Amino acid sequence: MRRSMDTILTHAGRDQDLSCGAVNVPVIRASTKLYDSFESYEQSRADKYNSFRFGRYGTPTTFALEQDIAELEGGYRTVAVASGLAAISSALTGLLRPGDHLLMVDSVYGPARSLCENFLTHQGVNITYYDPDIGADITSLFRENTRVVYCESPGSLTFEVQDIPAIARAAKQRNIVVVADNTWATPYFFQAFEHGVDVSIHAATKYIVGHSDVMLGLITTSEPYYTRIRDGISHQGMVASPDDCWLGLRGLRTLGVRLKQHQANALQVAKWLLTRAEVRRVMYPALPGDPYHELWKEQFRGASGLLGIELDEKWRGKVPRLVNSAKLFGIGSSWGGYESLILPSKPVRATRTLSGGPLLRLHIGLESVGDLIEDLEHGFACASQSD
Ligand SMILES: *Cc1c(COP(=O)(O)O)cnc(C)c1O
């Protein structure tokens, strides 16, 4: 039987032999590993990815994190790489060959779209961007050479929840690999493999590390795709630092409690934002009334702290003042740390549920929610005095 998520977070990846009895495994930094004999060296070369061989393939600290994530996701195995974007690029370059066709969701994270436009297309990969609302109709876009369907749910900046089970059912019939970026929900709130995903990607930089001080990416695969992706990572010499993996493990221990608090705070802020005249739409699928609320309820166990808002068009000129006067909300990219952030956002695609007003992305942190609301209220008040 699978252990429950909170127990995995607390107990996985804690080899007592490695830690000499201390609670946590240490950071094991290494390039060279020393072998005790000719035979053990030869043996380790034969057994490529199952033991500590050489720093570029990870050290026992890396493996502790990888095992922990694989168990949390309910996948076969996990590989750690140096950033979330490296996780996306190594999964896609591992799976795709020149002449293959990739179906990429149109609401994808911006740098992943750049990877497609500035790298994959030059490698001879054909790419079609599909509507995040497509569901089972994805079959109408399948070609003979379609190899991967890439999902991100909810979408970056615009927060469309995808019908991943329907997409995965369609893809399975054609042996097409379903890759999903699961950064927003983490395995704690979205069990990708239960919903038919074959390869799940995380910018662990965000909630898994949780403290805004590490770049880290994770790729978890089902069994058929592990070796292909793992080999690609080895061939390219991609590696995550053991120190960063250790910080990833440190973050994981509190992932559950942090996410529950991010969710509670974000839901309260989202509900308050709905009451504001300046706000035309709140993009947060956990909000009853959000166009994606039902789909979210069917697939997700919770919602994290990242949401979007669309302001009234009249507010376009006041956005800089709003952003500058909210003091608890930092102005910065990335998210998933313990602290709140606010940024203007400019999605590439037009979204049906939006009407062209200025957009902002908010990360709701672990501060007191009353203080956060007061800070935004102050921001709106300062901004509205600016004309
Ligand atoms: C931030 C982010 C990434 C990239 O992660 P990095 O660690 O910053 O490279 C990938 N996907 C999503 C959805 C993200 O938000």
mmCIF file of N, CA, C and O in Angstrom, residues 34-90:
data_model
loop_
_atom_site.group_PDB
_atom_site.id
_atom_site.type_symbol
_atom_site.label_atom_id
_atom_site.label_comp_id
_atom_site.label_asym_id
_atom_site.label_seq_id
_atom_site.Cartn_x
_atom_site.Cartn_y
_atom_site.Cartn_z
ATOM 1 N N LEU A 34 35.776 6.886 -4.868
ATOM 2 C CA LEU A 34 36.842 5.885 -4.811
ATOM 3 C C LEU A 34 36.243 4.503 -4.624
ATOM 4 O O LEU A 34 35.326 4.315 -3.815
ATOM 5 N N TYR A 35 36.757 3.549 -5.373
ATOM 6 C CA TYR A 35 36.278 2.154 -5.313
ATOM 7 C C TYR A 35 37.302 1.325 -4.560
ATOM 8 O O TYR A 35 38.497 1.634 -4.581
ATOM 9 N N ASP A 36 36.831 0.256 -3.930
ATOM 10 C CA ASP A 36 37.806 -0.509 -3.147
ATOM 11 C C ASP A 36 38.520 -1.578 -3.957
ATOM 12 O O ASP A 36 39.446 -2.212 -3.471
ATOM 13 N N SER A 37 38.102 -1.762 -5.221
ATOM 14 C CA SER A 37 38.816 -2.766 -6.028
ATOM 15 C C SER A 37 38.513 -2.562 -7.496
ATOM 16 O O SER A 37 37.545 -1.877 -7.864
ATOM 17 N N PHE A 38 39.313 -3.155 -8.316
ATOM 18 C CA PHE A 38 39.091 -3.216 -9.757
ATOM 19 C C PHE A 38 37.684 -3.731 -10.049
ATOM 20 O O PHE A 38 36.935 -3.164 -10.845
ATOM 21 N N GLU A 39 37.325 -4.805 -9.344
ATOM 22 C CA GLU A 39 36.036 -5.456 -9.617
ATOM 23 C C GLU A 39 34.859 -4.536 -9.282
ATOM 24 O O GLU A 39 33.879 -4.470 -10.016
ATOM 25 N N SER A 40 34.976 -3.841 -8.140
ATOM 26 C CA SER A 40 33.822 -3.005 -7.779
ATOM 27 C C SER A 40 33.699 -1.824 -8.748
ATOM 28 O O SER A 40 32.593 -1.370 -9.041
ATOM 29 N N TYR A 41 34.810 -1.348 -9.281
ATOM 30 C CA TYR A 41 34.755 -0.291 -10.288
ATOM 31 C C TYR A 41 34.056 -0.799 -11.550
ATOM 32 O O TYR A 41 33.136 -0.163 -12.076
ATOM 33 N N GLU A 42 34.474 -1.956 -12.024
ATOM 34 C CA GLU A 42 33.873 -2.532 -13.238
ATOM 35 C C GLU A 42 32.379 -2.781 -13.029
ATOM 36 O O GLU A 42 31.555 -2.504 -13.896
ATOM 37 N N GLN A 43 32.049 -3.288 -11.861
ATOM 38 C CA GLN A 43 30.653 -3.582 -11.522
ATOM 39 C C GLN A 43 29.799 -2.306 -11.585
ATOM 40 O O GLN A 43 28.700 -2.303 -12.132
ATOM 41 N N SER A 44 30.329 -1.209 -11.066
ATOM 42 C CA SER A 44 29.535 0.013 -11.025
ATOM 43 C C SER A 44 29.315 0.569 -12.435
ATOM 44 O O SER A 44 28.293 1.190 -12.716
ATOM 45 N N ARG A 45 30.266 0.349 -13.328
ATOM 46 C CA ARG A 45 30.075 0.805 -14.708
ATOM 47 C C ARG A 45 28.952 0.049 -15.409
ATOM 48 O O ARG A 45 28.253 0.584 -16.261
ATOM 49 N N ALA A 46 28.790 -1.187 -15.028
ATOM 50 C CA ALA A 46 27.748 -2.009 -15.642
ATOM 51 C C ALA A 46 26.361 -1.592 -15.132
ATOM 52 O O ALA A 46 25.362 -1.708 -15.831
ATOM 53 N N ASP A 47 26.337 -1.106 -13.907
ATOM 54 C CA ASP A 47 25.072 -0.804 -13.237
ATOM 55 C C ASP A 47 24.889 0.716 -13.230
ATOM 56 O O ASP A 47 25.041 1.372 -12.208
ATOM 57 N N LYS A 48 24.559 1.268 -14.438
ATOM 58 C CA LYS A 48 24.699 2.695 -14.674
ATOM 59 C C LYS A 48 24.008 3.644 -13.689
ATOM 60 O O LYS A 48 24.627 4.537 -13.144
ATOM 61 N N TYR A 49 22.718 3.445 -13.491
ATOM 62 C CA TYR A 49 21.987 4.463 -12.750
ATOM 63 C C TYR A 49 21.512 3.992 -11.379
ATOM 64 O O TYR A 49 20.603 4.573 -10.805
ATOM 65 N N ASN A 50 22.103 2.919 -10.880
ATOM 66 C CA ASN A 50 21.581 2.398 -9.617
ATOM 67 C C ASN A 50 22.522 2.518 -8.437
ATOM 68 O O ASN A 50 22.239 2.016 -7.364
ATOM 69 N N SER A 51 23.647 3.177 -8.644
ATOM 70 C CA SER A 51 24.542 3.332 -7.503
ATOM 71 C C SER A 51 25.331 4.622 -7.688
ATOM 72 O O SER A 51 25.321 5.225 -8.764
ATOM 73 N N PHE A 52 25.999 5.016 -6.625
ATOM 74 C CA PHE A 52 26.835 6.207 -6.670
ATOM 75 C C PHE A 52 28.118 5.864 -7.417
ATOM 76 O O PHE A 52 28.887 5.016 -6.980
ATOM 77 N N ARG A 53 28.348 6.530 -8.576
ATOM 78 C CA ARG A 53 29.503 6.201 -9.425
ATOM 79 C C ARG A 53 30.449 7.363 -9.590
ATOM 80 O O ARG A 53 31.649 7.221 -9.650
ATOM 81 N N PHE A 54 29.882 8.544 -9.762
ATOM 82 C CA PHE A 54 30.668 9.699 -10.159
ATOM 83 C C PHE A 54 29.740 10.910 -9.996
ATOM 84 O O PHE A 54 28.552 10.805 -10.278
ATOM 85 N N GLY A 55 30.295 12.044 -9.559
ATOM 86 C CA GLY A 55 29.462 13.197 -9.218
ATOM 87 C C GLY A 55 28.484 13.654 -10.288
ATOM 88 O O GLY A 55 27.404 14.136 -9.982
ATOM 89 N N ARG A 56 28.858 13.470 -11.558
ATOM 90 C CA ARG A 56 27.977 13.969 -12.623
ATOM 91 C C ARG A 56 26.658 13.217 -12.682
ATOM 92 O O ARG A 56 25.665 13.716 -13.201
ATOM 93 N N TYR A 57 26.625 12.000 -12.158
ATOM 94 C CA TYR A 57 25.368 11.229 -12.166
ATOM 95 C C TYR A 57 24.633 11.330 -10.837
ATOM 96 O O TYR A 57 23.687 10.606 -10.595
ATOM 97 N N GLY A 58 25.105 12.250 -9.976
ATOM 98 C CA GLY A 58 24.447 12.443 -8.682
ATOM 99 C C GLY A 58 25.217 11.754 -7.571
ATOM 100 O O GLY A 58 25.989 10.825 -7.810
ATOM 101 N N THR A 59 25.017 12.252 -6.351
ATOM 102 C CA THR A 59 25.625 11.614 -5.171
ATOM 103 C C THR A 59 24.475 11.089 -4.305
ATOM 104 O O THR A 59 23.299 11.327 -4.622
ATOM 105 N N PRO A 60 24.760 10.405 -3.213
ATOM 106 C CA PRO A 60 23.663 9.879 -2.393
ATOM 107 C C PRO A 60 22.673 10.956 -1.924
ATOM 108 O O PRO A 60 21.491 10.657 -1.698
ATOM 109 N N THR A 61 23.104 12.205 -1.823
ATOM 110 C CA THR A 61 22.157 13.276 -1.458
ATOM 111 C C THR A 61 21.146 13.480 -2.587
ATOM 112 O O THR A 61 19.939 13.617 -2.349
ATOM 113 N N THR A 62 21.651 13.471 -3.825
ATOM 114 C CA THR A 62 20.773 13.591 -4.998
ATOM 115 C C THR A 62 19.767 12.437 -5.011
ATOM 116 O O THR A 62 18.568 12.637 -5.243
ATOM 117 N N PHE A 63 20.281 11.226 -4.759
ATOM 118 C CA PHE A 63 19.409 10.046 -4.844
ATOM 119 C C PHE A 63 18.318 10.083 -3.768
ATOM 120 O O PHE A 63 17.201 9.632 -3.997
ATOM 121 N N ALA A 64 18.661 10.636 -2.597
ATOM 122 C CA ALA A 64 17.649 10.724 -1.534
ATOM 123 C C ALA A 64 16.488 11.598 -1.997
ATOM 124 O O ALA A 64 15.314 11.242 -1.839
ATOM 125 N N LEU A 65 16.821 12.738 -2.605
ATOM 126 C CA LEU A 65 15.766 13.623 -3.113
ATOM 127 C C LEU A 65 14.981 12.927 -4.229
ATOM 128 O O LEU A 65 13.749 12.947 -4.253
ATOM 129 N N GLU A 66 15.702 12.288 -5.136
ATOM 130 C CA GLU A 66 15.036 11.639 -6.274
ATOM 131 C C GLU A 66 14.077 10.535 -5.800
ATOM 132 O O GLU A 66 12.957 10.409 -6.307
ATOM 133 N N GLN A 67 14.522 9.776 -4.800
ATOM 134 C CA GLN A 67 13.646 8.698 -4.311
ATOM 135 C C GLN A 67 12.408 9.256 -3.628
ATOM 136 O O GLN A 67 11.301 8.737 -3.762
ATOM 137 N N ASP A 68 12.616 10.323 -2.889
ATOM 138 C CA ASP A 68 11.517 10.955 -2.180
ATOM 139 C C ASP A 68 10.455 11.440 -3.182
ATOM 140 O O ASP A 68 9.252 11.175 -3.031
ATOM 141 N N ILE A 69 10.897 12.129 -4.219
ATOM 142 C CA ILE A 69 9.957 12.685 -5.206
ATOM 143 C C ILE A 69 9.262 11.561 -5.983
ATOM 144 O O ILE A 69 8.048 11.612 -6.213
ATOM 145 N N ALA A 70 10.017 10.530 -6.357
ATOM 146 C CA ALA A 70 9.394 9.434 -7.109
ATOM 147 C C ALA A 70 8.275 8.796 -6.289
ATOM 148 O O ALA A 70 7.198 8.495 -6.806
ATOM 149 N N GLU A 71 8.520 8.633 -4.999
ATOM 150 C CA GLU A 71 7.480 8.032 -4.155
ATOM 151 C C GLU A 71 6.282 8.967 -4.002
ATOM 152 O O GLU A 71 5.126 8.537 -4.089
ATOM 153 N N LEU A 72 6.553 10.260 -3.829
ATOM 154 C CA LEU A 72 5.463 11.237 -3.706
ATOM 155 C C LEU A 72 4.589 11.270 -4.954
ATOM 156 O O LEU A 72 3.368 11.364 -4.880
ATOM 157 N N GLU A 73 5.251 11.231 -6.114
ATOM 158 C CA GLU A 73 4.527 11.317 -7.383
ATOM 159 C C GLU A 73 3.814 10.015 -7.712
ATOM 160 O O GLU A 73 2.863 10.006 -8.483
ATOM 161 N N GLY A 74 4.302 8.913 -7.157
ATOM 162 C CA GLY A 74 3.774 7.621 -7.579
ATOM 163 C C GLY A 74 4.277 7.263 -8.966
ATOM 164 O O GLY A 74 3.620 6.543 -9.711
ATOM 165 N N GLY A 75 5.461 7.772 -9.327
ATOM 166 C CA GLY A 75 6.072 7.438 -10.622
ATOM 167 C C GLY A 75 7.123 6.360 -10.447
ATOM 168 O O GLY A 75 7.309 5.831 -9.349
ATOM 169 N N TYR A 76 7.831 6.052 -11.529
ATOM 170 C CA TYR A 76 8.848 4.997 -11.475
ATOM 171 C C TYR A 76 10.139 5.535 -10.859
ATOM 172 O O TYR A 76 10.557 5.084 -9.792
ATOM 173 N N ARG A 77 10.758 6.515 -11.499
ATOM 174 C CA ARG A 77 11.968 7.118 -10.949
ATOM 175 C C ARG A 77 12.027 8.601 -11.293
ATOM 176 O O ARG A 77 11.349 9.063 -12.215
ATOM 177 N N THR A 78 12.878 9.328 -10.561
ATOM 178 C CA THR A 78 13.024 10.776 -10.731
ATOM 179 C C THR A 78 14.482 11.100 -11.036
ATOM 180 O O THR A 78 15.370 10.410 -10.550
ATOM 181 N N VAL A 79 14.698 12.138 -11.837
ATOM 182 C CA VAL A 79 16.043 12.659 -12.063
ATOM 183 C C VAL A 79 16.042 14.140 -11.695
ATOM 184 O O VAL A 79 15.134 14.877 -12.088
ATOM 185 N N ALA A 80 17.077 14.559 -10.960
ATOM 186 C CA ALA A 80 17.219 15.976 -10.596
ATOM 187 C C ALA A 80 18.164 16.652 -11.581
ATOM 188 O O ALA A 80 19.195 16.083 -11.960
ATOM 189 N N VAL A 81 17.810 17.851 -12.004
ATOM 190 C CA VAL A 81 18.666 18.662 -12.875
ATOM 191 C C VAL A 81 18.735 20.086 -12.305
ATOM 192 O O VAL A 81 18.108 20.374 -11.289
ATOM 193 N N ALA A 82 19.513 20.947 -12.981
ATOM 194 C CA ALA A 82 19.891 22.213 -12.353
ATOM 195 C C ALA A 82 18.820 23.300 -12.337
ATOM 196 O O ALA A 82 18.996 24.318 -11.667
ATOM 197 N N SER A 83 17.724 23.134 -13.051
ATOM 198 C CA SER A 83 16.639 24.127 -12.993
ATOM 199 C C SER A 83 15.367 23.512 -13.549
ATOM 200 O O SER A 83 15.408 22.457 -14.195
ATOM 201 N N GLY A 84 14.265 24.191 -13.322
ATOM 202 C CA GLY A 84 12.999 23.733 -13.885
ATOM 203 C C GLY A 84 13.039 23.728 -15.403
ATOM 204 O O GLY A 84 12.541 22.801 -16.051
ATOM 205 N N LEU A 85 13.646 24.761 -15.969
ATOM 206 C CA LEU A 85 13.705 24.824 -17.432
ATOM 207 C C LEU A 85 14.591 23.701 -17.988
ATOM 208 O O LEU A 85 14.281 23.129 -19.040
ATOM 209 N N ALA A 86 15.651 23.353 -17.265
ATOM 210 C CA ALA A 86 16.486 22.219 -17.686
ATOM 211 C C ALA A 86 15.677 20.914 -17.623
ATOM 212 O O ALA A 86 15.880 20.017 -18.445
ATOM 213 N N ALA A 87 14.758 20.822 -16.684
ATOM 214 C CA ALA A 87 13.906 19.628 -16.609
ATOM 215 C C ALA A 87 13.006 19.549 -17.846
ATOM 216 O O ALA A 87 12.846 18.490 -18.458
ATOM 217 N N ILE A 88 12.450 20.689 -18.243
ATOM 218 C CA ILE A 88 11.588 20.717 -19.432
ATOM 219 C C ILE A 88 12.407 20.376 -20.674
ATOM 220 O O ILE A 88 12.016 19.521 -21.481
ATOM 221 N N SER A 89 13.570 21.024 -20.824
ATOM 222 C CA SER A 89 14.341 20.811 -22.053
ATOM 223 C C SER A 89 14.888 19.390 -22.103
ATOM 224 O O SER A 89 14.898 18.769 -23.163
ATOM 225 N N SER A 90 15.308 18.835 -20.970
ATOM 226 C CA SER A 90 15.867 17.486 -21.061
ATOM 227 C C SER A 90 14.772 16.445 -21.281
ATOM 228 O O SER A 90 15.007 15.440 -21.959
#
